Short mmCIF file of C-alpha atoms in Angstrom, two decimals:
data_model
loop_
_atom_site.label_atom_id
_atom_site.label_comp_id
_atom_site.label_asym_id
_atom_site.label_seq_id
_atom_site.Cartn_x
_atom_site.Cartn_y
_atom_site.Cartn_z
CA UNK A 33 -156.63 -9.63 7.33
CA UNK A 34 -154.77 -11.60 9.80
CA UNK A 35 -152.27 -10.03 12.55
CA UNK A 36 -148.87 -9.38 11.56
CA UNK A 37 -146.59 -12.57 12.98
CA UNK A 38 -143.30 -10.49 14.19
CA UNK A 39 -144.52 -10.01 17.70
CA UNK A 40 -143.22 -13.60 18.08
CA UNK A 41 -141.53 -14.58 14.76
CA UNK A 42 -137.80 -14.31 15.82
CA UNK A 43 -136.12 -17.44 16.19
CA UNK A 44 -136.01 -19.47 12.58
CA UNK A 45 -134.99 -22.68 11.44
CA UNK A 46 -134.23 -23.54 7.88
CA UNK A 47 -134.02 -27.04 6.98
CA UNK A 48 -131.47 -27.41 3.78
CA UNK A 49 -128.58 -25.71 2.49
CA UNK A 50 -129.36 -25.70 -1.29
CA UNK A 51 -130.16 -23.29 -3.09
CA UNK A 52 -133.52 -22.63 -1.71
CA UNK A 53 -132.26 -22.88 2.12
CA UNK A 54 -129.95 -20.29 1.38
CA UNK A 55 -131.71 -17.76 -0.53
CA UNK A 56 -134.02 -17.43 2.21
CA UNK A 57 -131.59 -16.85 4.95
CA UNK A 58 -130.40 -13.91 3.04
CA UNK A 59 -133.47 -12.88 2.58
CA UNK A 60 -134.43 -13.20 5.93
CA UNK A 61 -131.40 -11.73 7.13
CA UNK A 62 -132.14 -8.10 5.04
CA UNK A 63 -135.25 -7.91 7.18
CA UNK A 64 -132.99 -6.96 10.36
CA UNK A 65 -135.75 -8.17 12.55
CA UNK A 66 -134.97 -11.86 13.04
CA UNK A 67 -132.69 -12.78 16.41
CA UNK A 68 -131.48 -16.15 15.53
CA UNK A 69 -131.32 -17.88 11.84
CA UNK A 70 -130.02 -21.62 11.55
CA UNK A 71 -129.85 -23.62 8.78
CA UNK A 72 -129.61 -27.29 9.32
CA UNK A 73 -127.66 -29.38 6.36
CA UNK A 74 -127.29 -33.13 5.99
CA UNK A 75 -124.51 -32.94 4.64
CA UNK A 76 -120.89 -31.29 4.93
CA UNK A 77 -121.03 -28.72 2.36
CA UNK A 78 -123.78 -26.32 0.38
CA UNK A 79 -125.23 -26.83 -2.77
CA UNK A 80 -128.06 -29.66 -2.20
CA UNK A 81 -129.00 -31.34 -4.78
CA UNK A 82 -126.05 -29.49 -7.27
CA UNK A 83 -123.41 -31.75 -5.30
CA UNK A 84 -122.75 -35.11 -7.13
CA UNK A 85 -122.45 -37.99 -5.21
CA UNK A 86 -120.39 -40.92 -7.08
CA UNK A 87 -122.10 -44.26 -7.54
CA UNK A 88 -120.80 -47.54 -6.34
CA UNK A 89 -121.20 -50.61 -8.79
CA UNK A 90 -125.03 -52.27 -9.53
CA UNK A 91 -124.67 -55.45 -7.14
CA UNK A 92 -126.04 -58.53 -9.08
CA UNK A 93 -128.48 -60.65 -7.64
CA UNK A 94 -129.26 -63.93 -9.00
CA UNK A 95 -131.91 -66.73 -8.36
CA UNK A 96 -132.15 -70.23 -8.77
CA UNK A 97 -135.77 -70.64 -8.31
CA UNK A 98 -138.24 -70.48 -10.74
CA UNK A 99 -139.97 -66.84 -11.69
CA UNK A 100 -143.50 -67.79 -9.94
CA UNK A 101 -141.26 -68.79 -6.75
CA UNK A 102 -139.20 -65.79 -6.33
CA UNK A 103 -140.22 -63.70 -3.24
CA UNK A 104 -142.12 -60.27 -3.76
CA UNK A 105 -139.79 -57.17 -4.70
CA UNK A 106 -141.18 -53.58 -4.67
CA UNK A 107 -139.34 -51.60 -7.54
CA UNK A 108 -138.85 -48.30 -5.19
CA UNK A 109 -136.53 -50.68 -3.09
CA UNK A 110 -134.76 -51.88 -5.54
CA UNK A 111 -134.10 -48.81 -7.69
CA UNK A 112 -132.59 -47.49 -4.17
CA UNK A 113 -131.30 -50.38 -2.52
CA UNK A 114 -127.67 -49.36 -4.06
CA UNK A 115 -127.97 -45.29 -3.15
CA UNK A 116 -125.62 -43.38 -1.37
CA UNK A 117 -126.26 -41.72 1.72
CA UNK A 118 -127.18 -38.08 0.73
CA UNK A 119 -127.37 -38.92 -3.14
CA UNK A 120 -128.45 -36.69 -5.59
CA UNK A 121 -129.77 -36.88 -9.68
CA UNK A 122 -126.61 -35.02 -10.55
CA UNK A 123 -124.86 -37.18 -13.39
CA UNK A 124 -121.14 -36.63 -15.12
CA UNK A 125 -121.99 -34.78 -17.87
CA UNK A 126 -125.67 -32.38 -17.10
CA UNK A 127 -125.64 -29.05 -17.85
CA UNK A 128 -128.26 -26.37 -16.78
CA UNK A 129 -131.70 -26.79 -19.08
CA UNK A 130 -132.03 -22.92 -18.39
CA UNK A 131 -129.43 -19.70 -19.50
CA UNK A 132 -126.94 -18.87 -16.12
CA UNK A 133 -128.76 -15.59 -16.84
CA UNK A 134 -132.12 -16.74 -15.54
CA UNK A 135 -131.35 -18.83 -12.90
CA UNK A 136 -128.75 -16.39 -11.26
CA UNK A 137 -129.87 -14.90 -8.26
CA UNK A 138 -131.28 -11.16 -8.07
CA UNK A 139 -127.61 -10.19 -6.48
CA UNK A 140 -125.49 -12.35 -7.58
CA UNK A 141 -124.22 -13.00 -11.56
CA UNK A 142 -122.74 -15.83 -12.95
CA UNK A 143 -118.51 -14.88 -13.45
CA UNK A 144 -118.31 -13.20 -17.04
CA UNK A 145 -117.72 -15.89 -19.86
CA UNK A 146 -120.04 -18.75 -18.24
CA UNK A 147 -121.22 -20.77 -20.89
CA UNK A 148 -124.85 -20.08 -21.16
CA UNK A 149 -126.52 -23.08 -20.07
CA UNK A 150 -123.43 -23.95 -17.40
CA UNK A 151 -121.87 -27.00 -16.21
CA UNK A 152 -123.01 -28.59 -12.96
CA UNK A 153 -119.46 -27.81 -11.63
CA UNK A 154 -119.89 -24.42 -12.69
CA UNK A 155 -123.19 -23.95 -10.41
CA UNK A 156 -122.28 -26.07 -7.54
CA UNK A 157 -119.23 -23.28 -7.31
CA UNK A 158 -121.42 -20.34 -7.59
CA UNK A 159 -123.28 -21.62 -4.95
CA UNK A 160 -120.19 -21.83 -2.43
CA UNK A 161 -119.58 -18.59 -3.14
CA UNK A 162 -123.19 -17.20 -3.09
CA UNK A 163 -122.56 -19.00 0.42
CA UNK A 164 -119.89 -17.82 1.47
CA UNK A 165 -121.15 -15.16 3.91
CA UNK A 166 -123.66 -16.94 5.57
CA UNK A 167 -121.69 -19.92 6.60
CA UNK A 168 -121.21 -19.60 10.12
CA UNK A 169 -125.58 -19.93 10.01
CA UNK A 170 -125.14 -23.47 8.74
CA UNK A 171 -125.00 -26.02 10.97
CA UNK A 172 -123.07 -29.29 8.82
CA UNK A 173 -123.44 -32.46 9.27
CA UNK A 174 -127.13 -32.15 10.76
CA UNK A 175 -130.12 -33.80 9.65
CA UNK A 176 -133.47 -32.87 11.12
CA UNK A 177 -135.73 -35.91 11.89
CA UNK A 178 -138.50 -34.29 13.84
CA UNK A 179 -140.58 -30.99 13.34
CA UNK A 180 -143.50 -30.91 15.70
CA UNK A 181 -145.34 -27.94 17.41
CA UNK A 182 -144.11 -27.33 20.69
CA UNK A 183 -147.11 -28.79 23.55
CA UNK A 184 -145.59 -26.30 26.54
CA UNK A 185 -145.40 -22.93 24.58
CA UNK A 186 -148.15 -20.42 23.56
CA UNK A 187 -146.65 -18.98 21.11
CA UNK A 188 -147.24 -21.81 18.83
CA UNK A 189 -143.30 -22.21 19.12
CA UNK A 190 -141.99 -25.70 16.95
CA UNK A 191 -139.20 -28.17 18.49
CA UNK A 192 -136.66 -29.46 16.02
CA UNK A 193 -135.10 -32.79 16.11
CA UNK A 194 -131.72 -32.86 14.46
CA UNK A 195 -129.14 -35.89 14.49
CA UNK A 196 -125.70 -35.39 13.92
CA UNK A 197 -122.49 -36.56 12.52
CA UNK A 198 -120.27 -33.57 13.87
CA UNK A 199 -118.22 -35.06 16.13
CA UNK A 200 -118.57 -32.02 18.24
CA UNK A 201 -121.87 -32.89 19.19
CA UNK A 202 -122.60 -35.96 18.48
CA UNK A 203 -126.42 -37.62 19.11
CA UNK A 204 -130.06 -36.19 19.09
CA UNK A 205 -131.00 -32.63 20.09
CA UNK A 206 -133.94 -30.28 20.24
CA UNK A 207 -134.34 -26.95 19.93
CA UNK A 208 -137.12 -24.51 19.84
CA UNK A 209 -137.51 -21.78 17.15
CA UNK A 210 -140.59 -19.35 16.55
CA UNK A 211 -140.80 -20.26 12.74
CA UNK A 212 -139.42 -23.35 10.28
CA UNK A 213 -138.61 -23.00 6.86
CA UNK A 214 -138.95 -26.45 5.05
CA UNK A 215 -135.89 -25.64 1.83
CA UNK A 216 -134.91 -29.57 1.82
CA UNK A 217 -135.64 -29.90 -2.38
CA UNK A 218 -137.18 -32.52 -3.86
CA UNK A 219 -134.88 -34.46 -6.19
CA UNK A 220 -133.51 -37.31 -4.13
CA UNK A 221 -136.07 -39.88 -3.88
CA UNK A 222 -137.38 -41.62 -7.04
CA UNK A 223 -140.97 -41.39 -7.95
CA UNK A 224 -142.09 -44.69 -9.47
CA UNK A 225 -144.94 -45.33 -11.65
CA UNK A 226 -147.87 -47.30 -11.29
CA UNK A 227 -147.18 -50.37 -13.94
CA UNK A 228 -148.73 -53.80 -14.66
CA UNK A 229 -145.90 -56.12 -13.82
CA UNK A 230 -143.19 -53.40 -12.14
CA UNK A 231 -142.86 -54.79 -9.27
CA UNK A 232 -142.45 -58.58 -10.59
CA UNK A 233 -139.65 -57.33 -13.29
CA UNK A 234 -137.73 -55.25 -10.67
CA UNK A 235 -137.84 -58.56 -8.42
CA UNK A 236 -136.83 -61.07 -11.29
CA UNK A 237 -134.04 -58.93 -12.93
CA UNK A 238 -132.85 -56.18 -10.54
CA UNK A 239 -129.99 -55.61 -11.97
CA UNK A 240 -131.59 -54.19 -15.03
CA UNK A 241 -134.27 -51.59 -13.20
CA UNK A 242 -132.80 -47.93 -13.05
CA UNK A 243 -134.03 -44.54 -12.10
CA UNK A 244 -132.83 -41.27 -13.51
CA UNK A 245 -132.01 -40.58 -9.64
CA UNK A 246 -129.20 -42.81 -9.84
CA UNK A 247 -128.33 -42.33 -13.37
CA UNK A 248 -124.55 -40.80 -13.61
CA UNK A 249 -123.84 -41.86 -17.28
CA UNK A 250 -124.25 -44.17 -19.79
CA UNK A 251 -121.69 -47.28 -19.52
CA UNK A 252 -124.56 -49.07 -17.59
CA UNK A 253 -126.37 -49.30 -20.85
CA UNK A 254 -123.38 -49.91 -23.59
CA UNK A 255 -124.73 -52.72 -26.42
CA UNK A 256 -128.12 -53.09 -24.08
CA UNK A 257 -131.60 -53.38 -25.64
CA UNK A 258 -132.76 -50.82 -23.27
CA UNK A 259 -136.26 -48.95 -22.42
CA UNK A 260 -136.14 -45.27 -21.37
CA UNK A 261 -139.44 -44.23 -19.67
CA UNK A 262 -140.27 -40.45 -19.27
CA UNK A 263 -140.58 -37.33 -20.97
CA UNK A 264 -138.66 -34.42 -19.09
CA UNK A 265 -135.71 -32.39 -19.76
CA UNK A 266 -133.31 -34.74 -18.09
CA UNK A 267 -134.98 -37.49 -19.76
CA UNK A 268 -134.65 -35.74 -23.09
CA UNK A 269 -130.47 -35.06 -22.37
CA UNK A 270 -129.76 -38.79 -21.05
CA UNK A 271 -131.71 -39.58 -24.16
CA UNK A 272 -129.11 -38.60 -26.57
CA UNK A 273 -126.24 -39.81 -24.42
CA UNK A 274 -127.77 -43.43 -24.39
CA UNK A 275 -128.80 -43.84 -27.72
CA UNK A 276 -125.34 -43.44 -28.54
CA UNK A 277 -123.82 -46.35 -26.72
CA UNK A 278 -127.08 -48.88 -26.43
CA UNK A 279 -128.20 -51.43 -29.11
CA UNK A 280 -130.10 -49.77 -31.53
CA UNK A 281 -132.60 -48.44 -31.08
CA UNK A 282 -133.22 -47.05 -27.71
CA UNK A 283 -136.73 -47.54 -27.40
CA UNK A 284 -138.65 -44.44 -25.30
CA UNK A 285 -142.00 -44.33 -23.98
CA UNK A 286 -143.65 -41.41 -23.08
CA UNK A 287 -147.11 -39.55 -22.67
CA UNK A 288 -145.79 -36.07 -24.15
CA UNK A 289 -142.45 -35.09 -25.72
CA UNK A 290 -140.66 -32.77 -23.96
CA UNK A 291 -140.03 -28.95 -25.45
CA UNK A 292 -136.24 -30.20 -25.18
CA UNK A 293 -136.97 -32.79 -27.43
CA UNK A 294 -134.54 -33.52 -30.76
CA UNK A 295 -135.40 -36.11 -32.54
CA UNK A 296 -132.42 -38.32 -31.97
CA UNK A 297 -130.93 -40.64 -34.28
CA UNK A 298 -131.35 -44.86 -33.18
CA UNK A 299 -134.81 -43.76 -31.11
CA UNK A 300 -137.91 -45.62 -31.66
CA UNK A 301 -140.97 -43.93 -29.52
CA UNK A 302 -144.00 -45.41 -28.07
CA UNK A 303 -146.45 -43.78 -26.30
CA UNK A 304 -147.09 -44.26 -22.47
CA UNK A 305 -145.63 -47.96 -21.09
CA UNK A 306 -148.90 -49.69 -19.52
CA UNK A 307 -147.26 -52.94 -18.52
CA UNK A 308 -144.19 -55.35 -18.15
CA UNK A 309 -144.25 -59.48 -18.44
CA UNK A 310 -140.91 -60.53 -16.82
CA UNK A 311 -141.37 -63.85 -18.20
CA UNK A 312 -141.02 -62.77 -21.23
CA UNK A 313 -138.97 -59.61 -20.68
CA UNK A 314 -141.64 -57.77 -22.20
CA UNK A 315 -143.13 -54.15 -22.63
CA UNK A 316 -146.70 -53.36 -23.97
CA UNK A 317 -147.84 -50.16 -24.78
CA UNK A 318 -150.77 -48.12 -24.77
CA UNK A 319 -151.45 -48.28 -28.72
CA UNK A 320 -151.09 -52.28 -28.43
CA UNK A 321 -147.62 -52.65 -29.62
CA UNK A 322 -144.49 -54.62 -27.17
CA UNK A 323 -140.86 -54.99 -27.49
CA UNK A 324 -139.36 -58.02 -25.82
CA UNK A 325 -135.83 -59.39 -24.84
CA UNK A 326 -135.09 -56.29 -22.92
CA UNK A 327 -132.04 -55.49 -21.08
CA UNK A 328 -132.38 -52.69 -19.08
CA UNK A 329 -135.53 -50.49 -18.44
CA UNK A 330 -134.06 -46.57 -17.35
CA UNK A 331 -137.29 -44.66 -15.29
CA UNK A 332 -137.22 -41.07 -15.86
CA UNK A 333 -140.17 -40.54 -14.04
CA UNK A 334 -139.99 -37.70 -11.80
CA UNK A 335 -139.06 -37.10 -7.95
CA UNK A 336 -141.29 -37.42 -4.94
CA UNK A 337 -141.67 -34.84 -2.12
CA UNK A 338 -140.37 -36.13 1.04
CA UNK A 339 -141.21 -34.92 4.78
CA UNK A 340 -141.11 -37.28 6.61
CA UNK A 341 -140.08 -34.83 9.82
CA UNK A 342 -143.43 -33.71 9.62
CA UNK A 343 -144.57 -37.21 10.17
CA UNK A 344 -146.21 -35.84 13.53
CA UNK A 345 -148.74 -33.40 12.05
CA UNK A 346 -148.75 -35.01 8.64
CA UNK A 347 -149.01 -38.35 9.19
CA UNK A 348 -149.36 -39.63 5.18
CA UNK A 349 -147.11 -37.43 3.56
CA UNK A 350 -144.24 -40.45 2.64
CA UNK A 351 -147.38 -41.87 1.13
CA UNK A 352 -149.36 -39.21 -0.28
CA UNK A 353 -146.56 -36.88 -1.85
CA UNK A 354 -147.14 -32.92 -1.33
CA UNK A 355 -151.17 -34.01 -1.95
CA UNK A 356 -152.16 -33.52 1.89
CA UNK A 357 -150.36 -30.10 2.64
CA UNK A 358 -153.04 -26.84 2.25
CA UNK A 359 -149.84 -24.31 1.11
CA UNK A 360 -151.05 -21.25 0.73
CA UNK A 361 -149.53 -19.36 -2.53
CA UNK A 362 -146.93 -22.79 -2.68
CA UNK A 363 -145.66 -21.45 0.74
CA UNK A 364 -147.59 -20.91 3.31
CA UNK A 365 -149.01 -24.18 5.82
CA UNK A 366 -152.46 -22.59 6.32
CA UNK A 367 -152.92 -24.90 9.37
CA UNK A 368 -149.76 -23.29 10.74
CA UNK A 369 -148.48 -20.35 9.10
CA UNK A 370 -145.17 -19.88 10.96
CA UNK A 371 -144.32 -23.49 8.95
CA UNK A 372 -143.18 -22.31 4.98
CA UNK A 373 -142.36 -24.36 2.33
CA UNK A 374 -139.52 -23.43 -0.58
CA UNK A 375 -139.69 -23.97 -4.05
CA UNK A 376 -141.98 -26.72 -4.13
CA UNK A 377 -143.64 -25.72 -7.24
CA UNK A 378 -142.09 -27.81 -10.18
CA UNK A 379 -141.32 -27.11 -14.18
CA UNK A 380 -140.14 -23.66 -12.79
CA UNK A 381 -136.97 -20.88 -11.96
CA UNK A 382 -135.54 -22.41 -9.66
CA UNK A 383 -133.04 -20.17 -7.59
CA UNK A 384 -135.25 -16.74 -8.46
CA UNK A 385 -138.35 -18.32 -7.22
CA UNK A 386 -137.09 -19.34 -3.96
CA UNK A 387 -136.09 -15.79 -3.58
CA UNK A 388 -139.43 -14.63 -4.67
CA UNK A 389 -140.64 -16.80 -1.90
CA UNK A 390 -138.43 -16.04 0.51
CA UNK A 391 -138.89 -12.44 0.23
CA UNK A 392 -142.35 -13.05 0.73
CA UNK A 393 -141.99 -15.20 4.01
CA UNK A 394 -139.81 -12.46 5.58
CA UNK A 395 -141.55 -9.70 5.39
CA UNK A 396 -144.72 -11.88 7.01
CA UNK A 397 -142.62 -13.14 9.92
CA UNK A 398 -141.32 -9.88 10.41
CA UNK A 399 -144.47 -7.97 10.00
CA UNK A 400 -144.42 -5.99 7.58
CA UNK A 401 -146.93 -8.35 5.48
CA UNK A 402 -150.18 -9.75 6.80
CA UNK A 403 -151.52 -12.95 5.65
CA UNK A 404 -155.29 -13.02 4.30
CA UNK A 405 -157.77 -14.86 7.39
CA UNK A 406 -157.39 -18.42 7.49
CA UNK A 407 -160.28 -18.82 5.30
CA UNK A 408 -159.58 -16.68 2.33
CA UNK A 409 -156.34 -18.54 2.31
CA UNK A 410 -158.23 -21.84 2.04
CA UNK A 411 -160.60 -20.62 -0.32
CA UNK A 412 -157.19 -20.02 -2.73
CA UNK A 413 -155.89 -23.27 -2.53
CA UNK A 414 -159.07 -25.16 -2.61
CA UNK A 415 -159.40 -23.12 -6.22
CA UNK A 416 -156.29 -24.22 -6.93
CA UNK A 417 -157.33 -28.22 -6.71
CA UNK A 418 -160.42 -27.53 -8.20
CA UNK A 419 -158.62 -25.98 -11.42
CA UNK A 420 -155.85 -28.10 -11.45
CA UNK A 421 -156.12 -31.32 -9.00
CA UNK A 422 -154.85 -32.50 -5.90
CA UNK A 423 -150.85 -33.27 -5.80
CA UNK A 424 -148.33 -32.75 -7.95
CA UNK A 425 -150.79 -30.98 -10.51
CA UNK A 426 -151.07 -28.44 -8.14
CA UNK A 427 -147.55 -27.58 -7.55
CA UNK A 428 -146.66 -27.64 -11.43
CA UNK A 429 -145.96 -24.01 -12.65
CA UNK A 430 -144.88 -24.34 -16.68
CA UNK A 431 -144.18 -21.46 -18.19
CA UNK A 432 -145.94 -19.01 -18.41
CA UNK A 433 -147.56 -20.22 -15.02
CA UNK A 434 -144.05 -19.58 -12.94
CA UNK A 435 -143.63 -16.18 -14.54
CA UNK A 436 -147.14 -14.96 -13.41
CA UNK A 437 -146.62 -16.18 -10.42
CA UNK A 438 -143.06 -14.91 -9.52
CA UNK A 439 -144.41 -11.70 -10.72
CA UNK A 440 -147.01 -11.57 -8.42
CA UNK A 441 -144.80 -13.05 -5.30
CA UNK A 442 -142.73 -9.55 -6.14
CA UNK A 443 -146.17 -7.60 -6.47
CA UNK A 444 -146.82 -8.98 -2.85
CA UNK A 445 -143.79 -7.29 -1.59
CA UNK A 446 -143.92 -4.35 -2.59
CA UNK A 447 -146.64 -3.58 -0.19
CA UNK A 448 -144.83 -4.38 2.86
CA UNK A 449 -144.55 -1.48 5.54
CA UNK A 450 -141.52 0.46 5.53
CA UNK A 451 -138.69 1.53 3.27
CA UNK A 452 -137.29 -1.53 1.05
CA UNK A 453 -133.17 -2.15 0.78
CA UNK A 454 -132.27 1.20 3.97
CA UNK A 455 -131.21 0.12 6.89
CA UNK A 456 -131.61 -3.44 6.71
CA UNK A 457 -135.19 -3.99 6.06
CA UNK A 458 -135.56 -6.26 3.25
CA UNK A 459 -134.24 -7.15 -0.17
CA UNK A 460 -136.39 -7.55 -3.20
CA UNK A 461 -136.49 -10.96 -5.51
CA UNK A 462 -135.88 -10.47 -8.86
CA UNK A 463 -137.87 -8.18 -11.45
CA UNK A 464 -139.11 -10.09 -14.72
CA UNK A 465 -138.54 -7.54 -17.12
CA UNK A 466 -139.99 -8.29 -21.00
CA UNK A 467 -136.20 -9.48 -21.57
CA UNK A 468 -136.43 -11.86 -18.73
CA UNK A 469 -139.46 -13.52 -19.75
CA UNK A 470 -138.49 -13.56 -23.64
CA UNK A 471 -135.65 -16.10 -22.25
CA UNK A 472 -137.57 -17.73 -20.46
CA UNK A 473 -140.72 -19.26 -23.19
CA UNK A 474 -137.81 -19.49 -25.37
CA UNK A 475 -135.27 -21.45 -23.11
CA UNK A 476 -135.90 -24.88 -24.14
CA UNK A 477 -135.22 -23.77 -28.08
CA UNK A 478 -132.27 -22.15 -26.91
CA UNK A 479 -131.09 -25.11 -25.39
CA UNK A 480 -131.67 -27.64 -28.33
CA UNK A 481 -129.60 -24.80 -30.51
CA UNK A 482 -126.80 -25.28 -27.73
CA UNK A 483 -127.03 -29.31 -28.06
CA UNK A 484 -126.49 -28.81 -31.97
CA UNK A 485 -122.88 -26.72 -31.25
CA UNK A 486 -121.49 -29.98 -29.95
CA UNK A 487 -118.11 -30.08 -28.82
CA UNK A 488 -118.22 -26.31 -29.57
CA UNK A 489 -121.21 -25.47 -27.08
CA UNK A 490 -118.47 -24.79 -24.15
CA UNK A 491 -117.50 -21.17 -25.96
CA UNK A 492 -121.15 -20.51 -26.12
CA UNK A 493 -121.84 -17.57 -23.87
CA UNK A 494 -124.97 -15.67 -24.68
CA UNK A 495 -128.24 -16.51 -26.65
CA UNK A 496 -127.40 -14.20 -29.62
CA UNK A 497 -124.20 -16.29 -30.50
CA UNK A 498 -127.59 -18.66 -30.99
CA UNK A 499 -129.65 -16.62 -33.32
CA UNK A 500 -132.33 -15.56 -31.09
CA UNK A 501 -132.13 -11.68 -30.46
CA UNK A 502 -134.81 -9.73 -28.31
CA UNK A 503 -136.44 -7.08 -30.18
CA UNK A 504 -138.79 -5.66 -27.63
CA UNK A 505 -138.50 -3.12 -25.04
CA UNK A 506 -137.71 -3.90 -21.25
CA UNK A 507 -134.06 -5.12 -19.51
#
């Protein structure tokens, strides 16, 4: 085993004021061990990526050249070439894909007569108030543009680079901390397929290329022949709300459905979209068949991982996604293990697995948990690509997967040294209990049964009023 870190693990940075960024100040906070704790935010309020962030209009772009003669377009810039600063995949009308009673944190319930899967509102609220007694932590208005280890200090210190807005301080500044917690999400930049023709479409008709990142509702598409892409559970909700205004029928490729799939009236499916002729406004599929005279293609194709403050010791992570970063258990850099890294696993809890995490990185840093030698912790994630594959495939944890593993992130802590919850030394992440994980395999059902109340879903408050009752023992 490796030496305990606390004998110079007490200055931390966190780097996001979402969810994850603020679980783990509270978590690191319980340890009672930590001198200073900053969180740097972007923006000018909590929530990340639960704060919705309006849309201006599409700007049209014509030409009056030829298709061959129009200059080279890359569909990533186009798809974001009309973002907001700071935006964020919220849209008007999402609710939660999982019960309030799952993603809650440990601590902190939902207010009595939430409906069960709650509005966005709903959860960007109960995160200002899960907030509210850490706020004089967060630093507003800040975003960090630098993380590098610090050349002059051997401690293995880091120097953060933050610009800011505040008009306090405005300008670049650095500061030193003993340990950086990377908590910036994962939602806010599209990730874009690799697709025959892409590229020329999004430079011959940008008006009609769209990413679920900067989907906010459905008006874009009213009486368009349009092409939904993607498979997820936001691609399955924004689904139903297109195929109600579009010109029949919404046509949907995808390689899998997803478990929050209804079969949806107007829908005709394809299987995976392998390429696009502009000149024809075309799309050919992998079993041979096209559709043509489209009007507006809608990518729900995932998010990419974005770092590009760690540009200095990571040099192709913009390029290469999470693929190049050795994490150790999802959190731990194993090149530098005062540098953590919250809820990057995918397909998961969210807000109880950042606390699972988080619990995990502060009793490390504070010494009351050792990490394995640098080589047994390579040795685990080099298992982990060889079962699974490098990237993304790594970091997605599907149910079961994310139970087992939360459940062993809480059997992790409860070795640490010392008495848990007395006198301020650490707080434990949640307990899957049988009850817990019934919910959870059964969440997307649950969900579809929601959908199917309609109007009526709002008065929905707990699974049962769903027919699903837990019979077993446990919570």
């Amino acid at each position: 085993m490796t030496q305990p870190l606390s004998q110079d693990t007490k200055r931390i940075a966190i780097i996001g004021a979402g969810p994850s960024g603020l679980a783990t100040a509270k978590l690191l906070i319980a340890e009672n061990t930590f001198s200073q704790i900053v969180i740097y935010e972007q923006r000018d309020t909590v929530g990340g990526t639960w704060n919705y962030t309006p849309l201006p209009p599409k700007k049209p772009t014509s030409f009056n050249n030829d298709l061959d003669q129009r200059p080279p377009h890359n569909a990533v810039d186009i798809i974001t070439s009309n973002l907001p600063p700071h935006n964020t995949p919220m849209y008007e009308d999402l609710e939660s894909n999982l019960p309030h009673t799952l993603i809650q944190f440990s601590d902190t319930p939902f207010p009595a007569g939430t409906q069960l899967f709650p509005a966005r509102e709903t959860v960007l609220q109960y995160l200002h108030d899960y907030a509210s007694d850490i706020l004089p932590l967060i630093r507003f208005e800040h975003q960090v543009v630098d993380v590098r280890p610090a050349v002059d200090d051997e401690r293995h210190a880091w120097d953060v680079k933050t610009t800011t807005r505040a008009s306090a301080e405005r300008g670049e500044q650095v500061e030193r901390f003993d340990a950086v917690v990377v908590a910036n999400g994962h939602c806010e930049w599209p990730l874009v397929p690799d697709i025959e023709g892409l590229n020329a479409w999004s430079g011959a008709f940008p008006e009609s290329l769209y990413h679920s990142v900067s989907y906010k509702n459905a008006a874009a598409f009213a009486n368009k022949r349009t092409l939904l892409v993607g498979g997820g559970p936001s691609a399955a909700d924004i689904e139903r709300q297109i195929a109600a205004v579009c010109q029949p029928p919404l046509l949907v490729a995808q390689i899998e459905k997803s478990p929050y799939h209804t079969d949806t009236p107007h829908v005709r499916d394809y299987p995976t979209l392998v390429a696009l002729n502009p000149s024809l406004r075309t799309a050919t599929f992998q079993d041979g068949q096209s559709e043509s005279d489209l009007d507006a293609i809608l990518l729900c194709t995932g998010y990419a991982y974005r770092f590009s403050f760690l540009s200095s010791i990571y040099p192709t992570l913009n390029e290469d996604g999470i693929a190049p970063l050795p994490l150790y258990q999802y959190v731990f850099d194993i090149n530098h293990p005062t540098l953590a890294f919250i809820s990057t696993p995918e397909m998961s809890v969210p807000f109880p697995l950042a606390e699972a995490q988080a619990a995990v990185v502060a009793r490390v840093w504070s010494g009351r948990l050792s990490l394995p030698s640098p080589r047994k912790m390579r040795e685990w994630w080099e298992g982990v690509v060889s079962e699974r594959g490098a990237g993304r495939a790594c970091h997605a944890l599907a149910p079961p997967r994310d139970l087992d593993y939360m459940r062993e992130m809480y059997k992790w802590c409860c070795g640490a040294e010392g008495m848990e919850g007395g006198g301020g030394r650490g707080k434990m992440p949640k307990e899957w209990d049988a009850r817990a994980c019934w919910v959870r395999m059964r969440a997307a059902d649950m969900r579809k049964a929601f959908d199917g109340r309609g109007g009526e879903r709002g008065g929905v408050v707990g699974y049962a009023e769903l027919g699903f009752w837990f019979e077993g023992k446990g919570g």
